[in-house]
């Protein structure tokens, strides 16, 4: 009787471990599937799609160093300069506040770089209060309304490719114009590319749930 009781106990314990392992494998598979779906959404939006002649360009900022834009921001600004060569009359909103580790706002850093490289300063508008993408979008829309920037022909949103899906979602949620084009800047840093591969799906979920 004692032997049978011990054997049954071990059998039951083994069955519980097997069930737990299967549950963990299912959860892992679901996690990988969700991650893959999110990455698919991100990369499907990580493209340049410009329709017509947008009247306003919105550039989303990131790190500014003391000696100028960080690598990722420089990629975005060089993309802007290339676009403005063929569309010099576009009004440009530069959106980005001052982080705790930045000496100027990202908007000011972008303005200085663009003007130093030939952009028309009178067509550059600075939104220097935002601290995240949701604020970028809302404060930009407020500035456009305040300055009566004509977006009748649409708006072109400029950022790194991985960022554009989230920006477009928030732009629509905030009531931005429906005629939205995108300009995807390359990411020259391999480290940044790998880092954002893991970070952006989480940021997309966070924005979808909380940014309202």
PDB file of C-alpha atoms in Angstrom:
ATOM      1  CA  UNK A   1       0.000   0.000   0.000  1.00  0.00           C
ATOM      2  CA  UNK A   2       2.877   2.340   0.874  1.00  0.00           C
ATOM      3  CA  UNK A   3       4.623   1.644  -2.463  1.00  0.00           C
ATOM      4  CA  UNK A   4       1.462   2.335  -4.502  1.00  0.00           C
ATOM      5  CA  UNK A   5       0.847   5.612  -2.616  1.00  0.00           C
ATOM      6  CA  UNK A   6       4.390   6.822  -3.332  1.00  0.00           C
ATOM      7  CA  UNK A   7       4.161   5.881  -7.021  1.00  0.00           C
ATOM      8  CA  UNK A   8       0.790   7.631  -7.427  1.00  0.00           C
ATOM      9  CA  UNK A   9       2.185  10.768  -5.793  1.00  0.00           C
ATOM     10  CA  UNK A  10       5.153  10.891  -8.136  1.00  0.00           C
ATOM     11  CA  UNK A  11       2.901  10.233 -11.115  1.00  0.00           C
ATOM     12  CA  UNK A  12       0.623  13.096 -10.116  1.00  0.00           C
ATOM     13  CA  UNK A  13       3.589  15.445  -9.627  1.00  0.00           C
ATOM     14  CA  UNK A  14       4.987  14.454 -13.015  1.00  0.00           C
ATOM     15  CA  UNK A  15       1.610  15.120 -14.643  1.00  0.00           C
ATOM     16  CA  UNK A  16       1.424  18.588 -13.082  1.00  0.00           C
ATOM     17  CA  UNK A  17       4.921  19.407 -14.335  1.00  0.00           C
ATOM     18  CA  UNK A  18       3.957  18.244 -17.808  1.00  0.00           C
ATOM     19  CA  UNK A  19       0.817  20.407 -17.776  1.00  0.00           C
ATOM     20  CA  UNK A  20       2.779  23.442 -16.549  1.00  0.00           C
ATOM     21  CA  UNK A  21       5.427  22.942 -19.234  1.00  0.00           C
ATOM     22  CA  UNK A  22       2.773  22.745 -21.940  1.00  0.00           C
ATOM     23  CA  UNK A  23       1.111  25.899 -20.600  1.00  0.00           C
ATOM     24  CA  UNK A  24       4.412  27.758 -20.651  1.00  0.00           C
ATOM     25  CA  UNK A  25       5.079  26.600 -24.209  1.00  0.00           C
ATOM     26  CA  UNK A  26       1.628  27.816 -25.307  1.00  0.00           C
ATOM     27  CA  UNK A  27       2.211  31.202 -23.647  1.00  0.00           C
ATOM     28  CA  UNK A  28       5.633  31.453 -25.272  1.00  0.00           C
ATOM     29  CA  UNK A  29       4.173  30.641 -28.679  1.00  0.00           C
ATOM     30  CA  UNK A  30       1.424  33.242 -28.210  1.00  0.00           C
ATOM     31  CA  UNK A  31       4.022  35.805 -27.136  1.00  0.00           C
ATOM     32  CA  UNK A  32       6.144  35.139 -30.214  1.00  0.00           C
ATOM     33  CA  UNK A  33       3.053  35.319 -32.430  1.00  0.00           C
ATOM     34  CA  UNK A  34       1.966  38.654 -30.923  1.00  0.00           C
ATOM     35  CA  UNK A  35       5.486  40.024 -31.253  1.00  0.00           C
ATOM     36  CA  UNK A  36       5.567  38.941 -34.889  1.00  0.00           C
ATOM     37  CA  UNK A  37       2.210  40.588 -35.622  1.00  0.00           C
ATOM     38  CA  UNK A  38       3.367  43.836 -34.009  1.00  0.00           C
ATOM     39  CA  UNK A  39       6.625  43.792 -35.951  1.00  0.00           C
ATOM     40  CA  UNK A  40       4.640  43.223 -39.131  1.00  0.00           C
ATOM     41  CA  UNK A  41       2.497  46.283 -38.388  1.00  0.00           C
ATOM     42  CA  UNK A  42       5.572  48.360 -37.638  1.00  0.00           C
ATOM     43  CA  UNK A  43       7.464  47.402 -40.762  1.00  0.00           C
ATOM     44  CA  UNK A  44       4.432  47.686 -43.008  1.00  0.00           C
ATOM     45  CA  UNK A  45       4.291  51.360 -42.040  1.00  0.00           C
ATOM     46  CA  UNK A  46       8.039  51.965 -42.178  1.00  0.00           C
ATOM     47  CA  UNK A  47       7.970  53.299 -45.726  1.00  0.00           C
ATOM     48  CA  UNK A  48       7.949  56.580 -47.577  1.00  0.00           C
ATOM     49  CA  UNK A  49       4.499  57.211 -49.011  1.00  0.00           C
ATOM     50  CA  UNK A  50       3.965  60.766 -50.239  1.00  0.00           C
ATOM     51  CA  UNK A  51       0.708  61.601 -51.988  1.00  0.00           C
ATOM     52  CA  UNK A  52       0.313  64.868 -53.860  1.00  0.00           C
ATOM     53  CA  UNK A  53       1.976  68.019 -52.536  1.00  0.00           C
ATOM     54  CA  UNK A  54       1.537  68.177 -48.731  1.00  0.00           C
ATOM     55  CA  UNK A  55       1.508  71.761 -47.476  1.00  0.00           C
ATOM     56  CA  UNK A  56       2.954  70.962 -44.049  1.00  0.00           C
ATOM     57  CA  UNK A  57       5.761  68.684 -42.916  1.00  0.00           C
ATOM     58  CA  UNK A  58       6.008  67.523 -39.298  1.00  0.00           C
ATOM     59  CA  UNK A  59       9.423  66.312 -38.103  1.00  0.00           C
ATOM     60  CA  UNK A  60       9.568  64.246 -34.906  1.00  0.00           C
ATOM     61  CA  UNK A  61      12.629  64.873 -32.793  1.00  0.00           C
ATOM     62  CA  UNK A  62      14.983  62.728 -30.762  1.00  0.00           C
ATOM     63  CA  UNK A  63      18.321  63.116 -28.970  1.00  0.00           C
ATOM     64  CA  UNK A  64      20.250  66.371 -29.379  1.00  0.00           C
ATOM     65  CA  UNK A  65      23.884  66.437 -28.263  1.00  0.00           C
ATOM     66  CA  UNK A  66      25.943  69.528 -27.436  1.00  0.00           C
ATOM     67  CA  UNK A  67      27.729  69.251 -30.761  1.00  0.00           C
ATOM     68  CA  UNK A  68      24.512  68.830 -32.745  1.00  0.00           C
ATOM     69  CA  UNK A  69      21.829  66.243 -33.529  1.00  0.00           C
ATOM     70  CA  UNK A  70      22.389  62.667 -32.458  1.00  0.00           C
ATOM     71  CA  UNK A  71      22.856  60.055 -35.183  1.00  0.00           C
ATOM     72  CA  UNK A  72      19.190  59.099 -35.464  1.00  0.00           C
ATOM     73  CA  UNK A  73      17.999  62.714 -35.516  1.00  0.00           C
ATOM     74  CA  UNK A  74      20.626  63.617 -38.107  1.00  0.00           C
ATOM     75  CA  UNK A  75      19.280  60.834 -40.325  1.00  0.00           C
ATOM     76  CA  UNK A  76      15.823  62.397 -40.077  1.00  0.00           C
ATOM     77  CA  UNK A  77      17.036  65.921 -40.762  1.00  0.00           C
ATOM     78  CA  UNK A  78      19.121  64.911 -43.765  1.00  0.00           C
ATOM     79  CA  UNK A  79      15.999  63.233 -45.151  1.00  0.00           C
ATOM     80  CA  UNK A  80      14.111  66.504 -44.597  1.00  0.00           C
ATOM     81  CA  UNK A  81      16.795  68.503 -46.411  1.00  0.00           C
ATOM     82  CA  UNK A  82      16.625  66.154 -49.402  1.00  0.00           C
ATOM     83  CA  UNK A  83      12.845  66.580 -49.549  1.00  0.00           C
ATOM     84  CA  UNK A  84      12.987  70.366 -49.241  1.00  0.00           C
ATOM     85  CA  UNK A  85      15.312  70.642 -52.220  1.00  0.00           C
ATOM     86  CA  UNK A  86      12.353  69.679 -54.428  1.00  0.00           C
ATOM     87  CA  UNK A  87       9.630  71.203 -52.188  1.00  0.00           C
ATOM     88  CA  UNK A  88      11.106  74.474 -50.847  1.00  0.00           C
ATOM     89  CA  UNK A  89       7.719  76.076 -50.084  1.00  0.00           C
ATOM     90  CA  UNK A  90       6.692  73.421 -47.557  1.00  0.00           C
ATOM     91  CA  UNK A  91       6.041  74.710 -44.039  1.00  0.00           C
ATOM     92  CA  UNK A  92       7.890  72.556 -41.511  1.00  0.00           C
ATOM     93  CA  UNK A  93       6.915  71.956 -37.879  1.00  0.00           C
ATOM     94  CA  UNK A  94       9.818  70.747 -35.733  1.00  0.00           C
ATOM     95  CA  UNK A  95       8.437  68.875 -32.743  1.00  0.00           C
ATOM     96  CA  UNK A  96      10.419  67.958 -29.651  1.00  0.00           C
ATOM     97  CA  UNK A  97      10.977  69.346 -26.161  1.00  0.00           C
ATOM     98  CA  UNK A  98      14.065  69.458 -23.968  1.00  0.00           C
ATOM     99  CA  UNK A  99      15.003  66.234 -22.229  1.00  0.00           C
ATOM    100  CA  UNK A 100      16.757  66.159 -18.853  1.00  0.00           C
ATOM    101  CA  UNK A 101      20.038  65.310 -20.594  1.00  0.00           C
ATOM    102  CA  UNK A 102      19.714  67.886 -23.392  1.00  0.00           C
ATOM    103  CA  UNK A 103      20.995  71.484 -23.342  1.00  0.00           C
ATOM    104  CA  UNK A 104      18.362  72.782 -25.787  1.00  0.00           C
ATOM    105  CA  UNK A 105      14.997  71.563 -26.988  1.00  0.00           C
ATOM    106  CA  UNK A 106      15.004  69.072 -29.818  1.00  0.00           C
ATOM    107  CA  UNK A 107      13.000  71.559 -31.870  1.00  0.00           C
ATOM    108  CA  UNK A 108      15.763  74.195 -31.461  1.00  0.00           C
ATOM    109  CA  UNK A 109      18.456  71.661 -32.281  1.00  0.00           C
ATOM    110  CA  UNK A 110      16.604  70.667 -35.453  1.00  0.00           C
ATOM    111  CA  UNK A 111      16.044  74.312 -36.418  1.00  0.00           C
ATOM    112  CA  UNK A 112      19.725  75.187 -36.025  1.00  0.00           C
ATOM    113  CA  UNK A 113      20.870  72.198 -38.072  1.00  0.00           C
ATOM    114  CA  UNK A 114      18.397  72.762 -40.899  1.00  0.00           C
ATOM    115  CA  UNK A 115      19.132  76.478 -41.193  1.00  0.00           C
ATOM    116  CA  UNK A 116      22.883  75.834 -41.119  1.00  0.00           C
ATOM    117  CA  UNK A 117      22.381  73.475 -44.046  1.00  0.00           C
ATOM    118  CA  UNK A 118      20.355  75.827 -46.226  1.00  0.00           C
ATOM    119  CA  UNK A 119      16.726  75.498 -45.093  1.00  0.00           C
ATOM    120  CA  UNK A 120      14.557  78.633 -45.047  1.00  0.00           C
ATOM    121  CA  UNK A 121      14.200  79.590 -41.385  1.00  0.00           C
ATOM    122  CA  UNK A 122      11.003  81.536 -42.076  1.00  0.00           C
ATOM    123  CA  UNK A 123       9.251  78.297 -42.997  1.00  0.00           C
ATOM    124  CA  UNK A 124      10.370  76.431 -39.884  1.00  0.00           C
ATOM    125  CA  UNK A 125       8.075  76.381 -36.856  1.00  0.00           C
ATOM    126  CA  UNK A 126       9.239  75.088 -33.473  1.00  0.00           C
ATOM    127  CA  UNK A 127       7.097  73.060 -31.062  1.00  0.00           C
ATOM    128  CA  UNK A 128       9.461  72.762 -28.117  1.00  0.00           C
ATOM    129  CA  UNK A 129       7.300  71.519 -25.221  1.00  0.00           C
ATOM    130  CA  UNK A 130       6.518  67.871 -25.979  1.00  0.00           C
ATOM    131  CA  UNK A 131       8.189  65.020 -24.102  1.00  0.00           C
ATOM    132  CA  UNK A 132       6.719  61.995 -25.898  1.00  0.00           C
ATOM    133  CA  UNK A 133       5.077  61.046 -29.186  1.00  0.00           C
ATOM    134  CA  UNK A 134       1.514  61.641 -27.967  1.00  0.00           C
ATOM    135  CA  UNK A 135       2.464  65.165 -26.925  1.00  0.00           C
ATOM    136  CA  UNK A 136       4.358  65.655 -30.203  1.00  0.00           C
ATOM    137  CA  UNK A 137       1.157  65.008 -32.101  1.00  0.00           C
ATOM    138  CA  UNK A 138      -1.195  67.064 -29.928  1.00  0.00           C
ATOM    139  CA  UNK A 139       1.084  70.072 -29.477  1.00  0.00           C
ATOM    140  CA  UNK A 140       1.855  70.091 -33.186  1.00  0.00           C
ATOM    141  CA  UNK A 141      -1.835  70.177 -34.068  1.00  0.00           C
ATOM    142  CA  UNK A 142      -2.320  73.039 -31.613  1.00  0.00           C
ATOM    143  CA  UNK A 143       0.583  74.951 -33.181  1.00  0.00           C
ATOM    144  CA  UNK A 144      -0.725  74.385 -36.694  1.00  0.00           C
ATOM    145  CA  UNK A 145      -4.094  75.777 -35.672  1.00  0.00           C
ATOM    146  CA  UNK A 146      -2.548  78.714 -33.810  1.00  0.00           C
ATOM    147  CA  UNK A 147      -0.284  79.684 -36.732  1.00  0.00           C
ATOM    148  CA  UNK A 148      -2.947  78.881 -39.320  1.00  0.00           C
ATOM    149  CA  UNK A 149      -0.612  76.573 -41.214  1.00  0.00           C
ATOM    150  CA  UNK A 150      -2.520  75.428 -44.275  1.00  0.00           C
ATOM    151  CA  UNK A 151      -2.611  71.642 -44.472  1.00  0.00           C
ATOM    152  CA  UNK A 152      -5.290  71.599 -47.163  1.00  0.00           C
ATOM    153  CA  UNK A 153      -3.094  69.459 -49.393  1.00  0.00           C
ATOM    154  CA  UNK A 154      -2.212  67.129 -46.559  1.00  0.00           C
ATOM    155  CA  UNK A 155       0.606  66.610 -44.084  1.00  0.00           C
ATOM    156  CA  UNK A 156       3.798  64.606 -44.425  1.00  0.00           C
ATOM    157  CA  UNK A 157       5.064  63.048 -41.185  1.00  0.00           C
ATOM    158  CA  UNK A 158       8.811  62.504 -40.899  1.00  0.00           C
ATOM    159  CA  UNK A 159      10.570  60.128 -38.538  1.00  0.00           C
ATOM    160  CA  UNK A 160      12.603  56.946 -38.504  1.00  0.00           C
ATOM    161  CA  UNK A 161      10.758  54.191 -40.323  1.00  0.00           C
ATOM    162  CA  UNK A 162      10.059  52.070 -37.240  1.00  0.00           C
ATOM    163  CA  UNK A 163       8.319  55.052 -35.576  1.00  0.00           C
ATOM    164  CA  UNK A 164       5.816  55.876 -38.317  1.00  0.00           C
ATOM    165  CA  UNK A 165       3.126  53.268 -37.583  1.00  0.00           C
ATOM    166  CA  UNK A 166       2.732  54.584 -34.043  1.00  0.00           C
ATOM    167  CA  UNK A 167       2.782  58.206 -35.193  1.00  0.00           C
ATOM    168  CA  UNK A 168       0.052  57.605 -37.779  1.00  0.00           C
ATOM    169  CA  UNK A 169      -2.128  55.823 -35.220  1.00  0.00           C
ATOM    170  CA  UNK A 170      -1.804  58.692 -32.745  1.00  0.00           C
ATOM    171  CA  UNK A 171      -2.219  61.340 -35.441  1.00  0.00           C
ATOM    172  CA  UNK A 172      -5.539  59.823 -36.436  1.00  0.00           C
ATOM    173  CA  UNK A 173      -6.619  59.442 -32.798  1.00  0.00           C
ATOM    174  CA  UNK A 174      -5.854  63.109 -32.094  1.00  0.00           C
ATOM    175  CA  UNK A 175      -8.034  64.241 -34.999  1.00  0.00           C
ATOM    176  CA  UNK A 176      -5.284  65.124 -37.447  1.00  0.00           C
ATOM    177  CA  UNK A 177      -5.950  65.539 -41.157  1.00  0.00           C
ATOM    178  CA  UNK A 178      -6.925  62.359 -42.976  1.00  0.00           C
ATOM    179  CA  UNK A 179      -4.625  63.076 -45.925  1.00  0.00           C
ATOM    180  CA  UNK A 180      -1.388  61.854 -44.323  1.00  0.00           C
ATOM    181  CA  UNK A 181       1.846  61.039 -46.115  1.00  0.00           C
ATOM    182  CA  UNK A 182       4.970  59.597 -44.523  1.00  0.00           C
ATOM    183  CA  UNK A 183       8.670  60.129 -45.081  1.00  0.00           C
ATOM    184  CA  UNK A 184      10.794  57.348 -43.611  1.00  0.00           C
ATOM    185  CA  UNK A 185      14.320  58.275 -42.592  1.00  0.00           C
ATOM    186  CA  UNK A 186      16.942  55.526 -42.643  1.00  0.00           C
ATOM    187  CA  UNK A 187      18.611  54.410 -39.419  1.00  0.00           C
ATOM    188  CA  UNK A 188      22.349  54.369 -39.969  1.00  0.00           C
ATOM    189  CA  UNK A 189      23.215  52.926 -36.549  1.00  0.00           C
ATOM    190  CA  UNK A 190      23.058  49.125 -36.314  1.00  0.00           C
ATOM    191  CA  UNK A 191      22.791  49.316 -32.514  1.00  0.00           C
ATOM    192  CA  UNK A 192      19.763  51.598 -32.776  1.00  0.00           C
ATOM    193  CA  UNK A 193      18.136  49.353 -35.357  1.00  0.00           C
ATOM    194  CA  UNK A 194      18.462  46.281 -33.112  1.00  0.00           C
ATOM    195  CA  UNK A 195      17.388  48.213 -29.998  1.00  0.00           C
ATOM    196  CA  UNK A 196      14.256  49.562 -31.685  1.00  0.00           C
ATOM    197  CA  UNK A 197      13.422  46.108 -33.040  1.00  0.00           C
ATOM    198  CA  UNK A 198      12.670  45.081 -29.454  1.00  0.00           C
ATOM    199  CA  UNK A 199      11.500  48.420 -28.039  1.00  0.00           C
ATOM    200  CA  UNK A 200       8.985  49.658 -30.584  1.00  0.00           C
ATOM    201  CA  UNK A 201       6.442  46.790 -30.312  1.00  0.00           C
ATOM    202  CA  UNK A 202       6.156  47.512 -26.587  1.00  0.00           C
ATOM    203  CA  UNK A 203       5.865  51.251 -27.266  1.00  0.00           C
ATOM    204  CA  UNK A 204       3.132  50.581 -29.829  1.00  0.00           C
ATOM    205  CA  UNK A 205       1.100  48.573 -27.314  1.00  0.00           C
ATOM    206  CA  UNK A 206       1.623  51.225 -24.637  1.00  0.00           C
ATOM    207  CA  UNK A 207       0.472  54.009 -26.950  1.00  0.00           C
ATOM    208  CA  UNK A 208      -2.520  52.013 -28.155  1.00  0.00           C
ATOM    209  CA  UNK A 209      -3.722  51.440 -24.592  1.00  0.00           C
ATOM    210  CA  UNK A 210      -2.758  54.615 -22.716  1.00  0.00           C
ATOM    211  CA  UNK A 211      -2.248  57.511 -25.136  1.00  0.00           C
ATOM    212  CA  UNK A 212      -5.703  59.056 -25.317  1.00  0.00           C
TER     213      UNK A 212
END
